[in-house]
PDB file of C-alpha atoms in Angstrom:
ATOM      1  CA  UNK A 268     101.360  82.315  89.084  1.00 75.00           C
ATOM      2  CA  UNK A 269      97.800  83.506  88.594  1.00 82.00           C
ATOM      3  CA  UNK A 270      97.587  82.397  84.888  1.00 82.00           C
ATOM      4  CA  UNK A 271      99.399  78.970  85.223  1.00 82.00           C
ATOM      5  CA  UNK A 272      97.892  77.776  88.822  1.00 81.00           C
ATOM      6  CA  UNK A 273      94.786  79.406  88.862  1.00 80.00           C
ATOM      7  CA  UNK A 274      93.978  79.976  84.935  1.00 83.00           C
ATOM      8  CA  UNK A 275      93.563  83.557  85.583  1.00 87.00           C
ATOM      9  CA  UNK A 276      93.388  85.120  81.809  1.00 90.00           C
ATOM     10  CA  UNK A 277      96.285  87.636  81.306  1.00 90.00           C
ATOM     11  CA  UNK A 278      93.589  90.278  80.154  1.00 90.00           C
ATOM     12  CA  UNK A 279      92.271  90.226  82.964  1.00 88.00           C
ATOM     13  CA  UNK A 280      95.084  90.882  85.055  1.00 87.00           C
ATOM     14  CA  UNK A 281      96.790  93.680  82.794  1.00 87.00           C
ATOM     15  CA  UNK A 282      93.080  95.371  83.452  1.00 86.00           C
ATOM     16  CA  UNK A 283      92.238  94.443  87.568  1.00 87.00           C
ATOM     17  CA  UNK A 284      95.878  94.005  89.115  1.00 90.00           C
ATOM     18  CA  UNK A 285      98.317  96.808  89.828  1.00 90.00           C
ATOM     19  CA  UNK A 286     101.401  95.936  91.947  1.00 92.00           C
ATOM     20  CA  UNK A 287     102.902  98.743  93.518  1.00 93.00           C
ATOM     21  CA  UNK A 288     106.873  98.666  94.564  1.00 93.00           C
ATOM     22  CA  UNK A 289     107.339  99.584  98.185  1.00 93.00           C
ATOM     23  CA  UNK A 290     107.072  98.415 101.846  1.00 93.00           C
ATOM     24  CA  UNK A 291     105.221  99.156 105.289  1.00 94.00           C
ATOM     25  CA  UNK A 292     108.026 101.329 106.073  1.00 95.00           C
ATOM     26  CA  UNK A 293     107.156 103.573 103.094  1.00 96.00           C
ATOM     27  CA  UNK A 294     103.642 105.737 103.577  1.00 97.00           C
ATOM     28  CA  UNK A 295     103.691 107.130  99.586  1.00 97.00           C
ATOM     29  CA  UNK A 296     104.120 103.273  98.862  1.00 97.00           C
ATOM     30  CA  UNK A 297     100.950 102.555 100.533  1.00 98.00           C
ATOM     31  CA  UNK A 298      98.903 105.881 100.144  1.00 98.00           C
ATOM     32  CA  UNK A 299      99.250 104.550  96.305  1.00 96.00           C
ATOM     33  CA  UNK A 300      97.342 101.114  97.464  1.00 97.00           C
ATOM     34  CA  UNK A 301      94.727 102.902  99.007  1.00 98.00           C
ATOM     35  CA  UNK A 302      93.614 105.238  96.144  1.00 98.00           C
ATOM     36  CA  UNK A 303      90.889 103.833  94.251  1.00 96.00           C
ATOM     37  CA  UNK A 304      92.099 102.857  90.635  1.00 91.00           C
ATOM     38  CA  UNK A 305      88.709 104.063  89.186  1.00 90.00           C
ATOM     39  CA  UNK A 306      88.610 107.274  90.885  1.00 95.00           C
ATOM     40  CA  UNK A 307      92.095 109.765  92.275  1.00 95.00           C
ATOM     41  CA  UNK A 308      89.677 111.293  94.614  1.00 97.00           C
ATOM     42  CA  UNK A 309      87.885 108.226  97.011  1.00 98.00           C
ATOM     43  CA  UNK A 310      89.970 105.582  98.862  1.00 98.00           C
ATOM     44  CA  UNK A 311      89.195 101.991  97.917  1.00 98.00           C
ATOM     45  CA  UNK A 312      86.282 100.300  99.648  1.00 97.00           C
ATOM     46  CA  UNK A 313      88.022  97.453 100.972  1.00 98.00           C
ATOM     47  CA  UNK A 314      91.752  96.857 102.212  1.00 99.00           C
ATOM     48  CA  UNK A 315      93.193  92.946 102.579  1.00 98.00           C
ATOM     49  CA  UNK A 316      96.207  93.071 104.848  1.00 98.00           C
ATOM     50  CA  UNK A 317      98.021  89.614 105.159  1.00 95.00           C
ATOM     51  CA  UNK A 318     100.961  90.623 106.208  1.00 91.00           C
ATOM     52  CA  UNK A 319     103.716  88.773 108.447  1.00 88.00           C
ATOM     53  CA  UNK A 320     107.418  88.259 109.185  1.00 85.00           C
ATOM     54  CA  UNK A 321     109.729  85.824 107.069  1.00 81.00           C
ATOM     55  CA  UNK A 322     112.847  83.535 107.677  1.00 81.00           C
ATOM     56  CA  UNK A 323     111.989  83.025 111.341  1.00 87.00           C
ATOM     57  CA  UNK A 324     115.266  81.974 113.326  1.00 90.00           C
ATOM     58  CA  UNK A 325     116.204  80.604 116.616  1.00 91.00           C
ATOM     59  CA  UNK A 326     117.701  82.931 119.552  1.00 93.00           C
ATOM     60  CA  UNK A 327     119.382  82.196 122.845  1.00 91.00           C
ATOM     61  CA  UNK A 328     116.243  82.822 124.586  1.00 92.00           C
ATOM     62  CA  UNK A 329     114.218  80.775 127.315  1.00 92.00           C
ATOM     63  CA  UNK A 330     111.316  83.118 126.883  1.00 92.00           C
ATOM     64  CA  UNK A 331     111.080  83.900 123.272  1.00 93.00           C
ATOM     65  CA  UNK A 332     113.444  80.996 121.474  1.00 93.00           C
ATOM     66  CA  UNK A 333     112.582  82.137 117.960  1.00 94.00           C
ATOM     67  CA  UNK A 334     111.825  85.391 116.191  1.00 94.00           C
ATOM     68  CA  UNK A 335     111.773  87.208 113.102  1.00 95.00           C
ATOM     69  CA  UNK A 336     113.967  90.142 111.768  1.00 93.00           C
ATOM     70  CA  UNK A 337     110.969  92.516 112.837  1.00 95.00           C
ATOM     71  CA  UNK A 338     109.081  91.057 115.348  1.00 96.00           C
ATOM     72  CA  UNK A 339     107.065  94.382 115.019  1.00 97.00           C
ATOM     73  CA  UNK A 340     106.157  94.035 111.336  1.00 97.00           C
ATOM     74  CA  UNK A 341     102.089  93.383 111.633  1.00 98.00           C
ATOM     75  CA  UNK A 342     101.744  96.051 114.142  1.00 98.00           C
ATOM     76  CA  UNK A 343     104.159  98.433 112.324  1.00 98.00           C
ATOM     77  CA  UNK A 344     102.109  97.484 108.931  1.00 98.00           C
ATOM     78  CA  UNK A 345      98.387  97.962 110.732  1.00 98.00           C
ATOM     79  CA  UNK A 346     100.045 101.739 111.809  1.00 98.00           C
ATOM     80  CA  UNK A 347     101.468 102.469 108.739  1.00 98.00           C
ATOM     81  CA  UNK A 348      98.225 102.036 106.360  1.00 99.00           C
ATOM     82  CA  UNK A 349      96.291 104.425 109.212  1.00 99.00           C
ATOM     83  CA  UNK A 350      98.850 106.862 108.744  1.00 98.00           C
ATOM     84  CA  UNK A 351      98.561 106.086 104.956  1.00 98.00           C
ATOM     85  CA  UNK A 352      94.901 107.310 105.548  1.00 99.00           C
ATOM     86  CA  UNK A 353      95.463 110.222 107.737  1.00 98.00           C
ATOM     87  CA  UNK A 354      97.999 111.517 104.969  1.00 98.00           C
ATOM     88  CA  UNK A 355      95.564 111.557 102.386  1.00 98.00           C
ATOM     89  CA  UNK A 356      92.480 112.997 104.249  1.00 98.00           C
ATOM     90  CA  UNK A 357      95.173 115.713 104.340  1.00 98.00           C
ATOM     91  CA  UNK A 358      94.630 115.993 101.066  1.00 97.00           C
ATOM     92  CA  UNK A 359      90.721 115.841 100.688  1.00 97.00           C
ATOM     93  CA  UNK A 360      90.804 111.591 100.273  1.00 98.00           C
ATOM     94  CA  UNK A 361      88.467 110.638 102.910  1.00 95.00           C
ATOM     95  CA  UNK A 362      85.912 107.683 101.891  1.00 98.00           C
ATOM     96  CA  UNK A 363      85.203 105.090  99.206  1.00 97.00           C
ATOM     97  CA  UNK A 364      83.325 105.967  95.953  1.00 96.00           C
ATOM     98  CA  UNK A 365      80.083 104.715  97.767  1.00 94.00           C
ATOM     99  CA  UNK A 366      80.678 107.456 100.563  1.00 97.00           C
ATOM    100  CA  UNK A 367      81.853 105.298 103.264  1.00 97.00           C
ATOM    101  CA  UNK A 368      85.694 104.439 105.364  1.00 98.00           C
ATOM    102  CA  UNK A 369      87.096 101.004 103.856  1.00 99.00           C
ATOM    103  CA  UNK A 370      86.317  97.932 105.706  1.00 99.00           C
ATOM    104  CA  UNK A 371      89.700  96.224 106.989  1.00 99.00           C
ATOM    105  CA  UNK A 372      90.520  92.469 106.199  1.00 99.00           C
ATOM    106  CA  UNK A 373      93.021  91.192 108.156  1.00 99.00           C
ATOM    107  CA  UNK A 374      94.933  87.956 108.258  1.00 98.00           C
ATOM    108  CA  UNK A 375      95.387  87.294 112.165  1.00 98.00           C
ATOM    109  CA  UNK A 376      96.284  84.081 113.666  1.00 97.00           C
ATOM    110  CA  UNK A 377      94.869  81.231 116.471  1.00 96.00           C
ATOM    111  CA  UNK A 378      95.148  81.856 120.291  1.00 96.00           C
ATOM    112  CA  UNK A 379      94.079  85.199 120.280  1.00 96.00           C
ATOM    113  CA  UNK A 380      90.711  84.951 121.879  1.00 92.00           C
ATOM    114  CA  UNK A 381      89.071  84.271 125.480  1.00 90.00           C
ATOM    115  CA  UNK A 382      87.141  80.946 123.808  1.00 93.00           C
ATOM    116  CA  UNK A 383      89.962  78.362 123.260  1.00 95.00           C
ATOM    117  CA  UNK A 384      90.688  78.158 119.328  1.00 95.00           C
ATOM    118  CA  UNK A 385      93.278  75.898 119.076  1.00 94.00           C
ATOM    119  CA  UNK A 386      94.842  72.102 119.825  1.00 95.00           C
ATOM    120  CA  UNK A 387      96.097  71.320 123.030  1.00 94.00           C
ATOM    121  CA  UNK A 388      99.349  70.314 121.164  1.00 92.00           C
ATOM    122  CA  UNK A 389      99.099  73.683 119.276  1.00 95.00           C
ATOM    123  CA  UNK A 390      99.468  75.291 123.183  1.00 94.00           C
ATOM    124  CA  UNK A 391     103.577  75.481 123.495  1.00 92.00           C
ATOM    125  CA  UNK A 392     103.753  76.153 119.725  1.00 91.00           C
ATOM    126  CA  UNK A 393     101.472  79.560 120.300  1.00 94.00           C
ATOM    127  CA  UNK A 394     102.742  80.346 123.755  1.00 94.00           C
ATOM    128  CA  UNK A 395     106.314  79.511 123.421  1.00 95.00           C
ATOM    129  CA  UNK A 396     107.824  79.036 120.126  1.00 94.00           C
ATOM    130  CA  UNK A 397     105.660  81.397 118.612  1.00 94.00           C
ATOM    131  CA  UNK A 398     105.469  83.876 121.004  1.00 95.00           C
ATOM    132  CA  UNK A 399     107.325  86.964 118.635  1.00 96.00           C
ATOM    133  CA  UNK A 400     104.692  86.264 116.376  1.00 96.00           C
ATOM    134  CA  UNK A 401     101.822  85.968 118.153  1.00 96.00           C
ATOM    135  CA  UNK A 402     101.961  89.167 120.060  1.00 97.00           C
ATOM    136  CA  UNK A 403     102.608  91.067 117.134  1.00 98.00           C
ATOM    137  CA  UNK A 404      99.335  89.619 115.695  1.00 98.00           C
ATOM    138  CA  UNK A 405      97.723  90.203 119.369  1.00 98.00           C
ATOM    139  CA  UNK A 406      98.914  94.155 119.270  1.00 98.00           C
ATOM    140  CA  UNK A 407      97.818  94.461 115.615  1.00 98.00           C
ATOM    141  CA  UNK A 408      94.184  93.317 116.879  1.00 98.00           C
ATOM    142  CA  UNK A 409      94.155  95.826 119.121  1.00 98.00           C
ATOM    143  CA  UNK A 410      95.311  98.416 117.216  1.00 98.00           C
ATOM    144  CA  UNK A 411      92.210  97.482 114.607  1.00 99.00           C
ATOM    145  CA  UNK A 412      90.138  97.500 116.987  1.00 98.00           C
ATOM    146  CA  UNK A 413      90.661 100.428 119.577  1.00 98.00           C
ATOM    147  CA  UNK A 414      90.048 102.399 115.845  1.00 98.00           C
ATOM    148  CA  UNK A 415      86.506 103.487 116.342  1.00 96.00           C
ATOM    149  CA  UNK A 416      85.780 104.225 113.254  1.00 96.00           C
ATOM    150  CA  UNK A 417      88.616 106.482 112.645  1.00 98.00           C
ATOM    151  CA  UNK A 418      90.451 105.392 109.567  1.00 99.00           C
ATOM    152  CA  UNK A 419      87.841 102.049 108.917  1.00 99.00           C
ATOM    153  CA  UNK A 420      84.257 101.727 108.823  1.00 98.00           C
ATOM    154  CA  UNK A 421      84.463  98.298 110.220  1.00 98.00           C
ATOM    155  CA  UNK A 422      86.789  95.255 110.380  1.00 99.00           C
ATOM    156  CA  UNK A 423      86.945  91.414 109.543  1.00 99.00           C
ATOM    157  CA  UNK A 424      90.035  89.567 111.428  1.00 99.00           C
ATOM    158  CA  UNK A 425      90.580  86.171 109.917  1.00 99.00           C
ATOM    159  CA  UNK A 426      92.327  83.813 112.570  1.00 98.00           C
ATOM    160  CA  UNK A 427      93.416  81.192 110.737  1.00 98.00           C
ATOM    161  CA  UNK A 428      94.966  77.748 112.026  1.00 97.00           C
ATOM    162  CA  UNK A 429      98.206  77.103 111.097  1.00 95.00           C
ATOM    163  CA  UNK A 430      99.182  77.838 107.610  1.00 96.00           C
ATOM    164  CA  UNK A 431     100.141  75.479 104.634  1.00 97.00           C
ATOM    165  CA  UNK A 432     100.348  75.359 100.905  1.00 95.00           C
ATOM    166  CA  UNK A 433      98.078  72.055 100.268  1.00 97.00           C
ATOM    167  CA  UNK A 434      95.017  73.290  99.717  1.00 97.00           C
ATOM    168  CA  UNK A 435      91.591  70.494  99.803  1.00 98.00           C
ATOM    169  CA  UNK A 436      88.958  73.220  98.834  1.00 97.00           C
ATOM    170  CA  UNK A 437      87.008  76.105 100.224  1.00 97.00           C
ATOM    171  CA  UNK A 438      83.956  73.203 100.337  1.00 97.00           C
ATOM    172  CA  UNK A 439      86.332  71.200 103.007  1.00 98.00           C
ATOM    173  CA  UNK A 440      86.734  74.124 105.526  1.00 98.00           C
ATOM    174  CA  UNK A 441      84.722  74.521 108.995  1.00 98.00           C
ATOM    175  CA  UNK A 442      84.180  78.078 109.546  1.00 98.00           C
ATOM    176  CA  UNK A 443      83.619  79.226 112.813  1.00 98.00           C
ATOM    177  CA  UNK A 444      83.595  83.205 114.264  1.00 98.00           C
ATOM    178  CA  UNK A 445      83.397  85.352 117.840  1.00 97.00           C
ATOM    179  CA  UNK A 446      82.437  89.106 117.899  1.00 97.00           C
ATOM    180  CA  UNK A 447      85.572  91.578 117.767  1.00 97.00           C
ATOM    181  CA  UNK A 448      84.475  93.845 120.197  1.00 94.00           C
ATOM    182  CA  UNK A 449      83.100  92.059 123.545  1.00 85.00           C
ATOM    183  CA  UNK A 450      79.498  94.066 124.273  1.00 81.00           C
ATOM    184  CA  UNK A 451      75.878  93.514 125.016  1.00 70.00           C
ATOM    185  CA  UNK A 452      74.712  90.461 122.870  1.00 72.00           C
ATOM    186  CA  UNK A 453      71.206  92.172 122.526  1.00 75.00           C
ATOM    187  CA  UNK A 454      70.289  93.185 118.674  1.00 81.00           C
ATOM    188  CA  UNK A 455      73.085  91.269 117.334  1.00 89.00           C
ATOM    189  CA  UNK A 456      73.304  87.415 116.679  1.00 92.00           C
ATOM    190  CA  UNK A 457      74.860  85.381 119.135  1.00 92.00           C
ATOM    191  CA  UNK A 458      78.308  84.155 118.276  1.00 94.00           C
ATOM    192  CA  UNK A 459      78.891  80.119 117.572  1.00 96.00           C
ATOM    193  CA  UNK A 460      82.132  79.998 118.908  1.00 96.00           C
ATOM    194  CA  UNK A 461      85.802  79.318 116.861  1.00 97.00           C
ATOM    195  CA  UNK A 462      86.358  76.062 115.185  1.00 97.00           C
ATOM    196  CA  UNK A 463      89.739  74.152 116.573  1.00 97.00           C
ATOM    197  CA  UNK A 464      91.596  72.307 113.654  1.00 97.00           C
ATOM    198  CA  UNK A 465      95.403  71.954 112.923  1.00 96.00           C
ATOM    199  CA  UNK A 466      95.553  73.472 109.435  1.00 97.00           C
ATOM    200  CA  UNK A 467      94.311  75.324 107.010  1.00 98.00           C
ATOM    201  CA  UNK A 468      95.680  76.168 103.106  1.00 98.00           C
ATOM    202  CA  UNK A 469      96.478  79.907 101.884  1.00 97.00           C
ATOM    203  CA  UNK A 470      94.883  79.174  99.064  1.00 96.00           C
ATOM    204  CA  UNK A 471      91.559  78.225 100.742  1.00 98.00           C
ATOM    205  CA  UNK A 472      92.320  80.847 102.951  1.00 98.00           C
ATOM    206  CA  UNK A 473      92.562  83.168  99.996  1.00 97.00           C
ATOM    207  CA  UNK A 474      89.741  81.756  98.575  1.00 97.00           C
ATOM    208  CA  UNK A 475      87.475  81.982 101.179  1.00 98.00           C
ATOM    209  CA  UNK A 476      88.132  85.599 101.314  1.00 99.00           C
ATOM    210  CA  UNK A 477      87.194  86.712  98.477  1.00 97.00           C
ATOM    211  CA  UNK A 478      83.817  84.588  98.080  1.00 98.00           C
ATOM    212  CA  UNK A 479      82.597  85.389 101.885  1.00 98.00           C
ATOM    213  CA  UNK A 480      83.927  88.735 103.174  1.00 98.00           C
ATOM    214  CA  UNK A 481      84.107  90.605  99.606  1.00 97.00           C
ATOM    215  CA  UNK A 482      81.361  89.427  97.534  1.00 97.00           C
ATOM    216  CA  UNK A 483      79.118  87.894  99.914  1.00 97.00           C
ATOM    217  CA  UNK A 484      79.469  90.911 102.845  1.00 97.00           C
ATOM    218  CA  UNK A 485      78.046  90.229 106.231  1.00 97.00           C
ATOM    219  CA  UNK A 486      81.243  89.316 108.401  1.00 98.00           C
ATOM    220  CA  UNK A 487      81.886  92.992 109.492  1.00 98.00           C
ATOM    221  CA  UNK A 488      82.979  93.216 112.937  1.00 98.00           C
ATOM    222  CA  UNK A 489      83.895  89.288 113.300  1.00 98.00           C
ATOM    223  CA  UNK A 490      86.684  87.170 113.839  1.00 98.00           C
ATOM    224  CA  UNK A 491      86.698  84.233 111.713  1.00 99.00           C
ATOM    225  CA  UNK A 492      88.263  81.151 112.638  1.00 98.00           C
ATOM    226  CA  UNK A 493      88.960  78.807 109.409  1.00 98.00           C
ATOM    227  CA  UNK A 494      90.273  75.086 109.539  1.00 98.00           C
ATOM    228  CA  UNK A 495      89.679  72.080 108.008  1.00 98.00           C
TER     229      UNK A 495
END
């Protein structure tokens, strides 16, 4: 997929890509993610987890009329990388090459925050039909955030509108963000607020990533709303 959609040389993924068989349910799996392919000794300096359920499916339920097979999976994931990182502190693995805790990237969803994020017709989608999903995203926020410092130096939750694979560009999305952690404005810049929008491309998504959080820096500690 990288070399026919996105005319990614093959070089260049034999030398920068390593895909590692395994699961959130396996900690060696993941402890092998985390170890920095330049050096056996540091951690790498930034982990991307996008994680999420498949093959949703309807249930005889008033309150929760669709799920997944583990409505648990983000939170379950989010635990299973600190554990990940606990294991191999056990072993003397504690920071990045640069002598700091990775910063966290997660892929969150819409609806999560006190400032209103999404459609009004996006309300019994997120709060009803949804539900499973969302509070596994919701307890997977709080589990990256109640870290301290712990197992990350910081975070960056991307909340996303609703997900599709039609992409316009990066140069079509409005990007909106709110702090993670609700505290004394003073010393910090004031927040705009999320951006409300019905859609937004994993590719774009993807995209946006890479060019903002990891090269650019500067989004530490912010959720980032992105729709078009």
């Amino acid at each position: 997929m990288l070399q026919e959609k996105h005319s990614v040389p093959a070089s260049t993924i034999s030398s920068n890509l390593t895909t590692v068989r395994g699961n959130i349910y396996d900690i060696e799996s993941i402890k092998s993610t985390l170890i920095s392919p330049n050096n056996p000794n540091h951690l790498v300096d930034t982990i991307v987890s996008g994680m999420g359920g498949k093959e949703p499916r309807f249930q005889l339920s008033l309150i929760n009329p669709m799920t997944i097979e583990d409505p648990h999976i983000c939170e379950t994931s989010m635990a299973s990388i600190f554990s990940a990182i606990d294991a191999l502190a056990e072993k003397g693995v504690h920071t990045a090459v640069n002598g700091t805790k990775p910063l966290l990237v997660s892929v969150s969803t819409i609806s999560l925050d006190q400032k209103r994020d999404l459609p009004y017709l996006y309300y019994i989608l997120e709060f009803w039909l949804l539900r499973v999903m969302r509070d596994d995203k919701l307890k997977t926020e709080l589990l990256i955030k109640a870290d301290g410092g712990k197992h990350i130096r910081n975070f960056v939750l991307m909340r996303p509108s609703l997900l599709t694979d039609q992409p316009r560009g990066v140069d079509k999305l409005q990007v909106g963000w709110v702090w993670g952690i609700k505290k004394d404005e003073a010393g910090r810049p004031k927040e705009p607020g999320p951006k409300i929008g019905y859609a937004v491309a994993r590719d774009d998504l993807g995209a946006w990533i890479y060019d903002h959080v990891i090269k650019e820096g500067g989004w530490e500690g912010k959720c980032v709303s992105l729709v078009y």
